[in-house]
PDB file of C-alpha atoms and ligand atoms in Angstrom:
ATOM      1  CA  UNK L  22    -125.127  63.040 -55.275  1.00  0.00           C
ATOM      2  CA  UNK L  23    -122.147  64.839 -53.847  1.00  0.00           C
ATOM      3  CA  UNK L  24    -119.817  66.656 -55.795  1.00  0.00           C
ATOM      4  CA  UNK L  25    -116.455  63.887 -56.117  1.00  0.00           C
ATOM      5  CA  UNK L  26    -117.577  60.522 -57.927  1.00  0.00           C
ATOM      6  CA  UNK L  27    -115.718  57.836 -59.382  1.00  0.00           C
ATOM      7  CA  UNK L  28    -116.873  55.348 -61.627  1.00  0.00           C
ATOM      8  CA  UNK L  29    -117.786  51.543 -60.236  1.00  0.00           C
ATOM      9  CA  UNK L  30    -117.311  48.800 -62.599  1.00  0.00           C
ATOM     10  CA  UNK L  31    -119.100  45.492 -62.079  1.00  0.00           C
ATOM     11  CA  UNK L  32    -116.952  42.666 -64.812  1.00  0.00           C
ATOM     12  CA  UNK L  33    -119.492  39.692 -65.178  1.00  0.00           C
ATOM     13  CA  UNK L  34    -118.934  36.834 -67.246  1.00  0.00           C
ATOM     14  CA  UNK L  35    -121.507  38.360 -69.894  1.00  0.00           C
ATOM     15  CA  UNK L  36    -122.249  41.209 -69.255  1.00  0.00           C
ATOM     16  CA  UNK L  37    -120.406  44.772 -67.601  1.00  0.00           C
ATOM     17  CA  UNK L  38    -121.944  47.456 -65.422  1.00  0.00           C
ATOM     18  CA  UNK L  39    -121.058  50.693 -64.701  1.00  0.00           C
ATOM     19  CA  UNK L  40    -122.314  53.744 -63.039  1.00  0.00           C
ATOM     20  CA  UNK L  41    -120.712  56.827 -61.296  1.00  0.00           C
ATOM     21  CA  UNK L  42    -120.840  56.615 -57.551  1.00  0.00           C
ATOM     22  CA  UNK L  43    -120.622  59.003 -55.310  1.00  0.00           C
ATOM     23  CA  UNK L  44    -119.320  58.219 -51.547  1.00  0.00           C
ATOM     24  CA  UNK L  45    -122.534  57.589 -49.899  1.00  0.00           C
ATOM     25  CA  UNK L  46    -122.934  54.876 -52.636  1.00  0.00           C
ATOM     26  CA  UNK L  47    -125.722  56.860 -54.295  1.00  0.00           C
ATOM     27  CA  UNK L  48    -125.705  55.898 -58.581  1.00  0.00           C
ATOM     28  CA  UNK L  49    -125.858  58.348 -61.185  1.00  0.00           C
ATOM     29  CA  UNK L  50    -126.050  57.476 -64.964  1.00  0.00           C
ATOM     30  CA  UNK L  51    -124.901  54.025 -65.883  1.00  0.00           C
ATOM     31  CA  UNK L  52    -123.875  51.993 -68.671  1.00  0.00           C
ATOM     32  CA  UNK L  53    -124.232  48.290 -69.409  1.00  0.00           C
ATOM     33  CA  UNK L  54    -122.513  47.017 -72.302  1.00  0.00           C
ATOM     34  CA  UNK L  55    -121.678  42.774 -73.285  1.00  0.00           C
ATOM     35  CA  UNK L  56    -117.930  41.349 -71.776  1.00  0.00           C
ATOM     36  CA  UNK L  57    -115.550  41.395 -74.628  1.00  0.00           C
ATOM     37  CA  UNK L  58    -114.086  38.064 -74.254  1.00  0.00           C
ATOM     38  CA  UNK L  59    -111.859  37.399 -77.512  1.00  0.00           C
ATOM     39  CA  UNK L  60    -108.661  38.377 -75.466  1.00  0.00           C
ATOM     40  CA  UNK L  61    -107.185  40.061 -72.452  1.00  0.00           C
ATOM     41  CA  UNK L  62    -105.834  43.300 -73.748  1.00  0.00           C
ATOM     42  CA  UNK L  63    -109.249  43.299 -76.164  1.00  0.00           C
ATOM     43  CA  UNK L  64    -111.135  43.202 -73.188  1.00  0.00           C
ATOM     44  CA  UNK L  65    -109.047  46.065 -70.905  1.00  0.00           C
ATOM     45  CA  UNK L  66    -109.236  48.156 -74.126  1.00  0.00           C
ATOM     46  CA  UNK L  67    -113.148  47.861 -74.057  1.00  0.00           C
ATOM     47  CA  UNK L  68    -112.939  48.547 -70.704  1.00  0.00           C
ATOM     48  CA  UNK L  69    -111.008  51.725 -70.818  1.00  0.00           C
ATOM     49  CA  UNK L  70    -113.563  52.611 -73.766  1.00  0.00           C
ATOM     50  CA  UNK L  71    -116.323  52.135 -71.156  1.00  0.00           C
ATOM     51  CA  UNK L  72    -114.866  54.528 -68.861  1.00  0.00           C
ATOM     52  CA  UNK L  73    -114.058  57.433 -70.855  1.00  0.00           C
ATOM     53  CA  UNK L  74    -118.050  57.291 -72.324  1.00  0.00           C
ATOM     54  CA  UNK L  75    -118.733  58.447 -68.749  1.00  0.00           C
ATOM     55  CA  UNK L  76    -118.890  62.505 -68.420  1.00  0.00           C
ATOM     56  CA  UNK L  77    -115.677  62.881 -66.494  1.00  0.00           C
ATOM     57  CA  UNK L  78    -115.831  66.422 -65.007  1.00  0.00           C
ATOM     58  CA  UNK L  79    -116.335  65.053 -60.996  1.00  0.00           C
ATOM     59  CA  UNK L  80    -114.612  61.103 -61.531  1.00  0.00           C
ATOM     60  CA  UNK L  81    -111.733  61.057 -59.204  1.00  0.00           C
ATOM     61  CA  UNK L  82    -111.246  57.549 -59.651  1.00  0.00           C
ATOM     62  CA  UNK L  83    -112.135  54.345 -61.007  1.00  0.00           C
ATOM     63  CA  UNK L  84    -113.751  51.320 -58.904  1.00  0.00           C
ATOM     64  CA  UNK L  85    -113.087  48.019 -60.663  1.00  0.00           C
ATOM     65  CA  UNK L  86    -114.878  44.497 -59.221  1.00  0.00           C
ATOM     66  CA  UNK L  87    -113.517  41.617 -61.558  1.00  0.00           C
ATOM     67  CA  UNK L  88    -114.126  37.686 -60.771  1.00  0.00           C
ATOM     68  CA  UNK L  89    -110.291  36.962 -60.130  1.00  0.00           C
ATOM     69  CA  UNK L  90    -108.312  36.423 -57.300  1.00  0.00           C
ATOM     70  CA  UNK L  91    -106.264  39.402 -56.466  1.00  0.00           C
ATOM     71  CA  UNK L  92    -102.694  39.397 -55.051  1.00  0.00           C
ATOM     72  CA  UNK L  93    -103.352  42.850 -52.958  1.00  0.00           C
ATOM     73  CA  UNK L  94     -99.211  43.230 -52.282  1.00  0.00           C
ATOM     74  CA  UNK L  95     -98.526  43.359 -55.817  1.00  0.00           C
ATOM     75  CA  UNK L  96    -101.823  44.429 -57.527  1.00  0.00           C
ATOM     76  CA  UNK L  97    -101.681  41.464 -59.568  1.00  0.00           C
ATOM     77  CA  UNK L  98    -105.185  39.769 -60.689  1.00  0.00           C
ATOM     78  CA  UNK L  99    -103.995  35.891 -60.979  1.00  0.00           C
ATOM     79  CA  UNK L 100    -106.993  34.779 -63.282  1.00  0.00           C
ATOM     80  CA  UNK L 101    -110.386  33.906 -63.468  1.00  0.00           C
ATOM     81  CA  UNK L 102    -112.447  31.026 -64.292  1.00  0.00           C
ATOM     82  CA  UNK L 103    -114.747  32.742 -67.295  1.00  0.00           C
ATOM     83  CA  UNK L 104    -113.330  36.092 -68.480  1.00  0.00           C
ATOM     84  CA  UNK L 105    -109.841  36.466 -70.239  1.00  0.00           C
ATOM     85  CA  UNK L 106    -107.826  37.846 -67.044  1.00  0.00           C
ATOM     86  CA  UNK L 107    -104.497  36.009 -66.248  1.00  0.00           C
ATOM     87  CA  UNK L 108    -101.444  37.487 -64.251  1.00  0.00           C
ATOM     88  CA  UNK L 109    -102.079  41.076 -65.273  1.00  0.00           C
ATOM     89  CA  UNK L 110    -101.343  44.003 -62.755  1.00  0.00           C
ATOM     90  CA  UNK L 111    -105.033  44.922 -63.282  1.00  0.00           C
ATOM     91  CA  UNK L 112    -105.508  48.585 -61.550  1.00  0.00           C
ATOM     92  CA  UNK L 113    -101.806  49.834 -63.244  1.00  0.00           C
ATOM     93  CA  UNK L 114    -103.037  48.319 -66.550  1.00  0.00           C
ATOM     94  CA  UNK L 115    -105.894  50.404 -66.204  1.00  0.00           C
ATOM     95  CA  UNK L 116    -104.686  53.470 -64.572  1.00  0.00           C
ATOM     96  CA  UNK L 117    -102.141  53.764 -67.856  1.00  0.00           C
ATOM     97  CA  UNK L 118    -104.935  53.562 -70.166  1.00  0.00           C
ATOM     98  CA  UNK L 119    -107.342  56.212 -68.263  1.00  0.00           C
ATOM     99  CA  UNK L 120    -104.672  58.567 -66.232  1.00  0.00           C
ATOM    100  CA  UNK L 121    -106.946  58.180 -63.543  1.00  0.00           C
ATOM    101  CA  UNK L 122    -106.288  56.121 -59.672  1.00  0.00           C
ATOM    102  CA  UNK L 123    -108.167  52.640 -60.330  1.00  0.00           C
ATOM    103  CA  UNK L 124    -108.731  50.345 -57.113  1.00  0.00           C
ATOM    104  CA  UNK L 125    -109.176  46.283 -58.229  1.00  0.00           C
ATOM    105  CA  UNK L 126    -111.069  44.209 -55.978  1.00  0.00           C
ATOM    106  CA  UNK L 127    -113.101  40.694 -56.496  1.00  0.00           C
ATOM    107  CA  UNK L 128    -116.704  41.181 -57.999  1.00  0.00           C
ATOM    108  CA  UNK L 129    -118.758  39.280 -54.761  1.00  0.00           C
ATOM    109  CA  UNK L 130    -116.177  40.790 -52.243  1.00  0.00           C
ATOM    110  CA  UNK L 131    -117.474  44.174 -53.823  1.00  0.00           C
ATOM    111  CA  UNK L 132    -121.548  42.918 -53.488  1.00  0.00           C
ATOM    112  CA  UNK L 133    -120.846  42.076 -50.116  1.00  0.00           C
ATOM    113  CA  UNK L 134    -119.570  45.295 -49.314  1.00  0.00           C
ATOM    114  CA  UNK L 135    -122.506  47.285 -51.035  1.00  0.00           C
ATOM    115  CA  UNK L 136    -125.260  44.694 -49.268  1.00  0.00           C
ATOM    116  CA  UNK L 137    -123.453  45.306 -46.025  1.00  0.00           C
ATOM    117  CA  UNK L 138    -123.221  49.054 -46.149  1.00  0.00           C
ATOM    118  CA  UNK L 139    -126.424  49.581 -48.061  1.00  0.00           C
ATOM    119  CA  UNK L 140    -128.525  46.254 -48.713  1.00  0.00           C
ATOM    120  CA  UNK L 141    -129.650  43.255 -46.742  1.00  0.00           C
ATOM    121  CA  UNK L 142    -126.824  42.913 -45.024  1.00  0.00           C
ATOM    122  CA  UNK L 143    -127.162  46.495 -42.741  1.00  0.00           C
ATOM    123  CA  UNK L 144    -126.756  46.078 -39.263  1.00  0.00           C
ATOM    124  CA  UNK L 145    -124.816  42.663 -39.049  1.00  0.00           C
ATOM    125  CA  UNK L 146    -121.289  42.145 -37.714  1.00  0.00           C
ATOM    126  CA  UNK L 147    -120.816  38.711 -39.653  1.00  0.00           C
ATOM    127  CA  UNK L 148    -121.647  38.096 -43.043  1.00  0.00           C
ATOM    128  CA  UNK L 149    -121.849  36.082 -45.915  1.00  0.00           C
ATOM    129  CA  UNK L 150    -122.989  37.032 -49.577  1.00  0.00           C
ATOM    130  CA  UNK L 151    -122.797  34.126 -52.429  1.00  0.00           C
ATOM    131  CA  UNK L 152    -123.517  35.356 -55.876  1.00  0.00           C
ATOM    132  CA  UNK L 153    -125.029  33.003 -58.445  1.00  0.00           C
ATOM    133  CA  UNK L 154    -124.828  34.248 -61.660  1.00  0.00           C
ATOM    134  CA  UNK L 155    -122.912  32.829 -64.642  1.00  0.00           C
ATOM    135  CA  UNK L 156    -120.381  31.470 -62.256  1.00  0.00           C
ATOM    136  CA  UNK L 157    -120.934  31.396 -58.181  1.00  0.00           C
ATOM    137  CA  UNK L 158    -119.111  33.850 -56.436  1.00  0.00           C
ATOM    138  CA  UNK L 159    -118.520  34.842 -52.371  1.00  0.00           C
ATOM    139  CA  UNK L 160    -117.667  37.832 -49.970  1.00  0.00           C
ATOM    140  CA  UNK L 161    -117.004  38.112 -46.353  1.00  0.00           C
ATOM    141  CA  UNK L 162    -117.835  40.591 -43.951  1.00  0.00           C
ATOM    142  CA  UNK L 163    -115.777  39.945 -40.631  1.00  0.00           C
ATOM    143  CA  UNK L 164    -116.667  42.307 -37.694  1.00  0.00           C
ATOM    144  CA  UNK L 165    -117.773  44.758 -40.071  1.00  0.00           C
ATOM    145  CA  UNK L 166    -115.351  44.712 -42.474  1.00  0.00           C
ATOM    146  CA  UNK L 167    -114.541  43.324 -46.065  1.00  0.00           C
ATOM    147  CA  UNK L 168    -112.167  40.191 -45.454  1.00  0.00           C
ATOM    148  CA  UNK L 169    -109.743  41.316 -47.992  1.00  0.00           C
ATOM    149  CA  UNK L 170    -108.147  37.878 -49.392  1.00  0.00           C
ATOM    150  CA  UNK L 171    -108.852  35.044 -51.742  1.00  0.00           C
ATOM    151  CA  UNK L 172    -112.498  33.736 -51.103  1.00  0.00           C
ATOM    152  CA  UNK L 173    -113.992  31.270 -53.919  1.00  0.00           C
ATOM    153  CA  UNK L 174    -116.878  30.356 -52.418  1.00  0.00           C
ATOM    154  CA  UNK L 175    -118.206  28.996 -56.110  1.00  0.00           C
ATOM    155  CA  UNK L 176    -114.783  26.738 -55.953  1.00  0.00           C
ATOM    156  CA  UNK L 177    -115.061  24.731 -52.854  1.00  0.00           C
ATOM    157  CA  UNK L 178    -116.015  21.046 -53.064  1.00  0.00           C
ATOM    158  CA  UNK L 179    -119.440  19.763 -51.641  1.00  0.00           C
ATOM    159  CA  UNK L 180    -119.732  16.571 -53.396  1.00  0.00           C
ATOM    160  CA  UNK L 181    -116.126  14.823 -53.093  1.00  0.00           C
ATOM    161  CA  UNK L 182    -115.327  14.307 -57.055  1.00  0.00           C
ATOM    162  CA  UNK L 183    -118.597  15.184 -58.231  1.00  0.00           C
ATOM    163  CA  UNK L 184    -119.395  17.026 -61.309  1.00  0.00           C
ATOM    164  CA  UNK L 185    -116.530  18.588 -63.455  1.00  0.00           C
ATOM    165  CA  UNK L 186    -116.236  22.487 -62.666  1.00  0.00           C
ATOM    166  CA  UNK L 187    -116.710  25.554 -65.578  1.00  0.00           C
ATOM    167  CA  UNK L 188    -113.728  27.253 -67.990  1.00  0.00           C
ATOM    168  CA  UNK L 189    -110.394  27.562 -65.963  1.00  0.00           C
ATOM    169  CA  UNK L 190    -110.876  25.423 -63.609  1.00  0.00           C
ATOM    170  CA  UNK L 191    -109.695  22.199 -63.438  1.00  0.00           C
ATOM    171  CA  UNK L 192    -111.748  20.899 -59.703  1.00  0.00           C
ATOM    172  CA  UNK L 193    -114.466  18.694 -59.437  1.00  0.00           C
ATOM    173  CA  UNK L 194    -117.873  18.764 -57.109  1.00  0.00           C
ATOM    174  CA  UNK L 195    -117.215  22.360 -56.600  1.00  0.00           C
ATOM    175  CA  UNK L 196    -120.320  24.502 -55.703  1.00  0.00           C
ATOM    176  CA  UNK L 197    -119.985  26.468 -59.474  1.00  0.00           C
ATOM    177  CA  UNK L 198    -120.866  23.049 -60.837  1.00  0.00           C
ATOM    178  CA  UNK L 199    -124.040  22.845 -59.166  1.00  0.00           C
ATOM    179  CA  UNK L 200    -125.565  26.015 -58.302  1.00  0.00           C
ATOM    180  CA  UNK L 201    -124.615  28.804 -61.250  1.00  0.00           C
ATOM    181  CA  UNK L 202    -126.755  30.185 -63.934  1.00  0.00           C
ATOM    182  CA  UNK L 203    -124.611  28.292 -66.162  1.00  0.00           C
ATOM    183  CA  UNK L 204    -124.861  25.133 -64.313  1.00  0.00           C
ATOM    184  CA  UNK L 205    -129.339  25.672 -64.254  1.00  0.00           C
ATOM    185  CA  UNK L 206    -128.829  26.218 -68.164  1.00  0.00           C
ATOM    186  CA  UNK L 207    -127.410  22.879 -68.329  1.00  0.00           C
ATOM    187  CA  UNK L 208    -130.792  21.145 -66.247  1.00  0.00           C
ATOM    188  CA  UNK L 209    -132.955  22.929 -67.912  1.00  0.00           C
ATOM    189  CA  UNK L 210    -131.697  21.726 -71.602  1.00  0.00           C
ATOM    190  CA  UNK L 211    -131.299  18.114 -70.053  1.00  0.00           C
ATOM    191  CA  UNK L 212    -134.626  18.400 -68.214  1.00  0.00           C
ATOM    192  CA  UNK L 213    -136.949  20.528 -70.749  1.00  0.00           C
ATOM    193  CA  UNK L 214    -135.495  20.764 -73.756  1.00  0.00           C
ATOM    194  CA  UNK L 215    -132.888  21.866 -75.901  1.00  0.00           C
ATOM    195  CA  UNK L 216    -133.042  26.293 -75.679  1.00  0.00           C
ATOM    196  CA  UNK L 217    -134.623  25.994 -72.229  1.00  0.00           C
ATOM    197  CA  UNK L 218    -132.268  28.136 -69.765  1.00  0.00           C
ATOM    198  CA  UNK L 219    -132.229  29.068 -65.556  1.00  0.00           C
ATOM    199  CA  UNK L 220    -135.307  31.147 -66.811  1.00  0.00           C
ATOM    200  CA  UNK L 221    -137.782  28.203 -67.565  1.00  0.00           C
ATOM    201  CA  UNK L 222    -136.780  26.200 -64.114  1.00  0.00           C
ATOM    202  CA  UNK L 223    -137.563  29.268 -62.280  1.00  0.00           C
ATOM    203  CA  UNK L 224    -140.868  30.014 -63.988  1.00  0.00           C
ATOM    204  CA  UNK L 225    -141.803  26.473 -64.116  1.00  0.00           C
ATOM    205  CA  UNK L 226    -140.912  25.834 -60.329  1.00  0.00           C
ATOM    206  CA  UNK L 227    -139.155  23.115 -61.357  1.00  0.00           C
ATOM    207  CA  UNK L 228    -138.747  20.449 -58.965  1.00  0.00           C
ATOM    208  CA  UNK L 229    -134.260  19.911 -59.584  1.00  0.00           C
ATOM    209  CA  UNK L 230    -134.439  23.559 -57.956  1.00  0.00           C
ATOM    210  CA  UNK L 231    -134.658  21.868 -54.797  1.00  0.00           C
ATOM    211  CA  UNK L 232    -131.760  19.928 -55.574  1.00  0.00           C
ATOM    212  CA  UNK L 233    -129.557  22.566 -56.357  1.00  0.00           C
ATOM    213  CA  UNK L 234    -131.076  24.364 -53.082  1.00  0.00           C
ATOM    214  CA  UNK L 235    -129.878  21.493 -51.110  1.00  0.00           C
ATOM    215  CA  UNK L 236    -126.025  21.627 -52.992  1.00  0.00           C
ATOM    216  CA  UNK L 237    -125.918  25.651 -51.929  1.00  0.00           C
ATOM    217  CA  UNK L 238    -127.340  24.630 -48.032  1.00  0.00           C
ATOM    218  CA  UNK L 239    -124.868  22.060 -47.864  1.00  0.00           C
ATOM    219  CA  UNK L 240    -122.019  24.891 -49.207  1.00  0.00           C
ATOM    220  CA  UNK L 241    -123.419  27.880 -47.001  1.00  0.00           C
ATOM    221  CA  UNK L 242    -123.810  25.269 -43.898  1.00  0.00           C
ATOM    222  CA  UNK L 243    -119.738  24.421 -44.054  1.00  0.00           C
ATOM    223  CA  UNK L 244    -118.858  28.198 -44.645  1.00  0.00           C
ATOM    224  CA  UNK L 245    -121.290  29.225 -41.520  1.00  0.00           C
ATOM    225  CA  UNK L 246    -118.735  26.600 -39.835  1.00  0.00           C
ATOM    226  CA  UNK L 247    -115.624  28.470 -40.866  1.00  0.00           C
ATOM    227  CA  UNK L 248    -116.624  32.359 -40.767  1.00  0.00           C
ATOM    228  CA  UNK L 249    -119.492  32.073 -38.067  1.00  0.00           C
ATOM    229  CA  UNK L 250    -121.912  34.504 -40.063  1.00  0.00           C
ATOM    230  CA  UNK L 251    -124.969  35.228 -38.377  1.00  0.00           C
ATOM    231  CA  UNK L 252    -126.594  36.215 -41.694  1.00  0.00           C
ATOM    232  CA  UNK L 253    -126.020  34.961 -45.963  1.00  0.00           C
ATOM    233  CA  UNK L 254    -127.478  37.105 -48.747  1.00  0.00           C
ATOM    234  CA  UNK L 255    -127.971  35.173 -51.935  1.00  0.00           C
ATOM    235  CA  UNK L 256    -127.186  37.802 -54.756  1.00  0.00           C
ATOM    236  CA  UNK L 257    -126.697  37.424 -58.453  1.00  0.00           C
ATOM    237  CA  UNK L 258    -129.101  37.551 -61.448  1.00  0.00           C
ATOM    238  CA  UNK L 259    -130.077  33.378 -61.042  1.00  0.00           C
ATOM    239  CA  UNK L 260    -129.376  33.560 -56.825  1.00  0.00           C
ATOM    240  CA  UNK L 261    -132.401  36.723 -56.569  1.00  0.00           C
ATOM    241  CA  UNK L 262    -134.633  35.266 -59.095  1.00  0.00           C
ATOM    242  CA  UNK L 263    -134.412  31.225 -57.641  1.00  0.00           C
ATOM    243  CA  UNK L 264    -134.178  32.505 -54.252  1.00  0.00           C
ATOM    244  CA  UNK L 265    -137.827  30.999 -52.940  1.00  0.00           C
ATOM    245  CA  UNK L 266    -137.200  27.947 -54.401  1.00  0.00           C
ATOM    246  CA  UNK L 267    -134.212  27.237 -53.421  1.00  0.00           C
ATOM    247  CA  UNK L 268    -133.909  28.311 -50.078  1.00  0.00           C
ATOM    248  CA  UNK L 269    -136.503  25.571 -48.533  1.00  0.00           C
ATOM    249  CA  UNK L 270    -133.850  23.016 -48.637  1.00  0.00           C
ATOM    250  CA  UNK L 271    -131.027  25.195 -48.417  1.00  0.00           C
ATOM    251  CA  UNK L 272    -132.132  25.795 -44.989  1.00  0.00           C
ATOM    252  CA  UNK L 273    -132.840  22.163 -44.213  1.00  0.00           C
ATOM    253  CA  UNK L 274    -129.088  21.725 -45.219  1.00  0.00           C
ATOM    254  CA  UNK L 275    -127.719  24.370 -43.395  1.00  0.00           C
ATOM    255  CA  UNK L 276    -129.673  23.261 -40.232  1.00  0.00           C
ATOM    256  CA  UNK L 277    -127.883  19.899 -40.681  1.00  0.00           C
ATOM    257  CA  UNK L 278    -124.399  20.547 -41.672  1.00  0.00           C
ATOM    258  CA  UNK L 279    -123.950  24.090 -39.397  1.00  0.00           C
ATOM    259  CA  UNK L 280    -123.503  23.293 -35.730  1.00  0.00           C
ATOM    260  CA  UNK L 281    -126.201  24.508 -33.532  1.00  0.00           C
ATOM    261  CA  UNK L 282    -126.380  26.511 -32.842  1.00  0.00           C
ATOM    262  CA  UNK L 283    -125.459  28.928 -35.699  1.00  0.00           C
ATOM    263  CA  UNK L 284    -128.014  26.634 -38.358  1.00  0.00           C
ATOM    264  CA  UNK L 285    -130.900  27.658 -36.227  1.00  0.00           C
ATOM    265  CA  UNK L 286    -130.328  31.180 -36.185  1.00  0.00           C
ATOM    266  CA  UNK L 287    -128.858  32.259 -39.278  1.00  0.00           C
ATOM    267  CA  UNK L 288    -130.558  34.167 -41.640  1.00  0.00           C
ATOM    268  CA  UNK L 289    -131.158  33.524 -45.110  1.00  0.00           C
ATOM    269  CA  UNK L 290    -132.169  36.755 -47.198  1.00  0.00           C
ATOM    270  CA  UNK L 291    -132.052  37.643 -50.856  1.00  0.00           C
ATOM    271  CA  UNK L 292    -129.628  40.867 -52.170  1.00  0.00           C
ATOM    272  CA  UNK L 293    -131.506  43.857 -51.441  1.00  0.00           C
ATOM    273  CA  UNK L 294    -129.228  45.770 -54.248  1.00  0.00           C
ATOM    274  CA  UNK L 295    -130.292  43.637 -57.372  1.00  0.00           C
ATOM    275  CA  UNK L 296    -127.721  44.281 -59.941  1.00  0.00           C
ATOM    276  CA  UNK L 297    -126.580  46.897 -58.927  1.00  0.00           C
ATOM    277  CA  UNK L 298    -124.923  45.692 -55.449  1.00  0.00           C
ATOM    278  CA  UNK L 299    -121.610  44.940 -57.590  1.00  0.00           C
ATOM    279  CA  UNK L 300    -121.026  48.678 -58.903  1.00  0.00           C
ATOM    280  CA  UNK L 301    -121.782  50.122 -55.629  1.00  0.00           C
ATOM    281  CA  UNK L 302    -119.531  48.128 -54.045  1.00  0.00           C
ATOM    282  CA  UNK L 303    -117.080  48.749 -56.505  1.00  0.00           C
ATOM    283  CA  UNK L 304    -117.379  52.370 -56.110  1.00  0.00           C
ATOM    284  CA  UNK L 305    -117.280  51.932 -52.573  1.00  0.00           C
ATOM    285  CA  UNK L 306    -114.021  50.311 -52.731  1.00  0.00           C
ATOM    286  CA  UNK L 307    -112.491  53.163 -54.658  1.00  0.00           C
ATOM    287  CA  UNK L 308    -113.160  55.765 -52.093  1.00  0.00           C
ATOM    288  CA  UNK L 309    -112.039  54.192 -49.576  1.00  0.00           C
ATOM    289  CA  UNK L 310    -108.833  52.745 -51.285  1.00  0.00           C
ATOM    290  CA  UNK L 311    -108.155  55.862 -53.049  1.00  0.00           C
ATOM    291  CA  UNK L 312    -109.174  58.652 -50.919  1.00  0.00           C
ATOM    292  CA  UNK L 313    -109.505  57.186 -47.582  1.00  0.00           C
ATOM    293  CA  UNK L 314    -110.999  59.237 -44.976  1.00  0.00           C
ATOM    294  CA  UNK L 315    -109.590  59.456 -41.747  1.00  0.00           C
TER     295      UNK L 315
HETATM  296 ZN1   ZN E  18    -114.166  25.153 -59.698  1.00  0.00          ZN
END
């Protein structure tokens, strides 16, 4: 690792991550530790906590991904679906409590980045990464870079008022309804058995995993329509683990619903980064917010 780090902070909906980065996007020691979810300042409290159980000698800075939209003229994260974050000025919240320089970007925008630079995603121009974890999230890369503004790729509709959406959100048929961890938990207690989670659909190859395949081919064919992307990494905990069976009709989708001939030719791949793409993207982000390099 080289000499300046910073610290890259993945928020998930159950869980956090953190490791110190270094600008290369190499990881040092990291940290995992359960989302504190009782209340918003409970939660930037636990993540300050998180920070300063880092060694701080090298940390420059502080890389934050959190599943909100972000308001990048006035710093402001404007809420997310699953976590406590509403209308909070998220990096000056943070930089008071750690007298450090904290950059804020989206949690998937952050994976993209980090698959892009460093994962499956090396060597494309246009690209897509959709994150199925608890919720569904989405990042852009547009001729090479991150496409800095709101993208909620787990909150656009695919079945016109289908299925009620998770927490915050008050939509309906969106693709967080049909293709998240949370949303699998749900088939698999319905379809198996109360206790039965994602887990037991993937390891029984459960047949609805084709289904849900289909509602993510049918999502990733319309966004190939806007954004053009020549290739889409499925990330996330549930996306990496369910990727072989659900990418079989996901393609068949996409083939249908993209217009040739970007169906054909784009390329489906899983995250190359596991869980770690979000941190390293996060840390990514810092550097080049913080202490660009010209
Ligand atoms: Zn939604």
């Amino acid at each position: 690792m080289t000499d300046e780090l910073v610290i890259g902070i993945d928020l998930g909906g159950t869980k956090v991550l953190a490791g110190l980065i270094d600008r290369n996007g190499s990881v040092g020691e990291t940290i995992e530790r359960p989302t504190v979810t009782s209340s918003q300042p409970a939660l930037l409290d636990e993540l300050a906590d998180l920070v300063r159980s880092f060694p701080l000698q090298n940390v420059v800075g502080v890389g934050f991904g959190i599943p909100s939209r972000i308001d990048h003229d006035t710093g402001v994260a404007l809420g997310a679906v699953n976590i406590p974050i509403r209308d909070v000025r998220f990096s000056a919240e943070m930089e008071h409590r750690l007298g450090l320089p904290v950059a804020t970007e989206n949690d998937a925008s952050c994976a993209a980045l980090a698959e892009s630079r460093l994962g499956a995603g090396r060597g494309v121009r246009d690209l897509l990464m959709l994150t199925l974890g608890t919720g569904v999230g989405g990042g852009v890369i547009a001729d090479g870079g991150l496409f800095r503004a709101y993208t909620e790729f787990g909150h656009i509709v695919i079945v016109e008022d289908g299925e009620p959406c998770q927490g915050a959100c008050s939509g309906r048929g969106h693709v967080e309804s049909y293709c998240s961890g949370r949303a699998a938990d749900a088939l698999a207690r319905k379809l198996i058995g109360e206790g039965a989670t994602a887990h037991d659909l993937v390891e029984q190859h459960h047949p609805v995993l084709g289904e849900v395949g289909h509602h993510l081919g049918v999502a990733i064919g319309s966004l190939i329509n806007i954004f053009g992307a020549t290739r889409v990494v499925i990330g996330g905990g549930y996306g990496v683990a369910a990727f072989d069976q659900l990418v079989p009709e996901a393609r068949r989708a996409v083939l249908r619903e993209a217009l040739a001939p970007s169906g054909q030719d784009v390329e489906l791949v899983p995250a190359a980064l596991g869980a770690g793409a979000g941190l390293i993207g996060a840390g990514l982000l810092a550097f080049e917010d913080l202490f660009p390099v010209n």
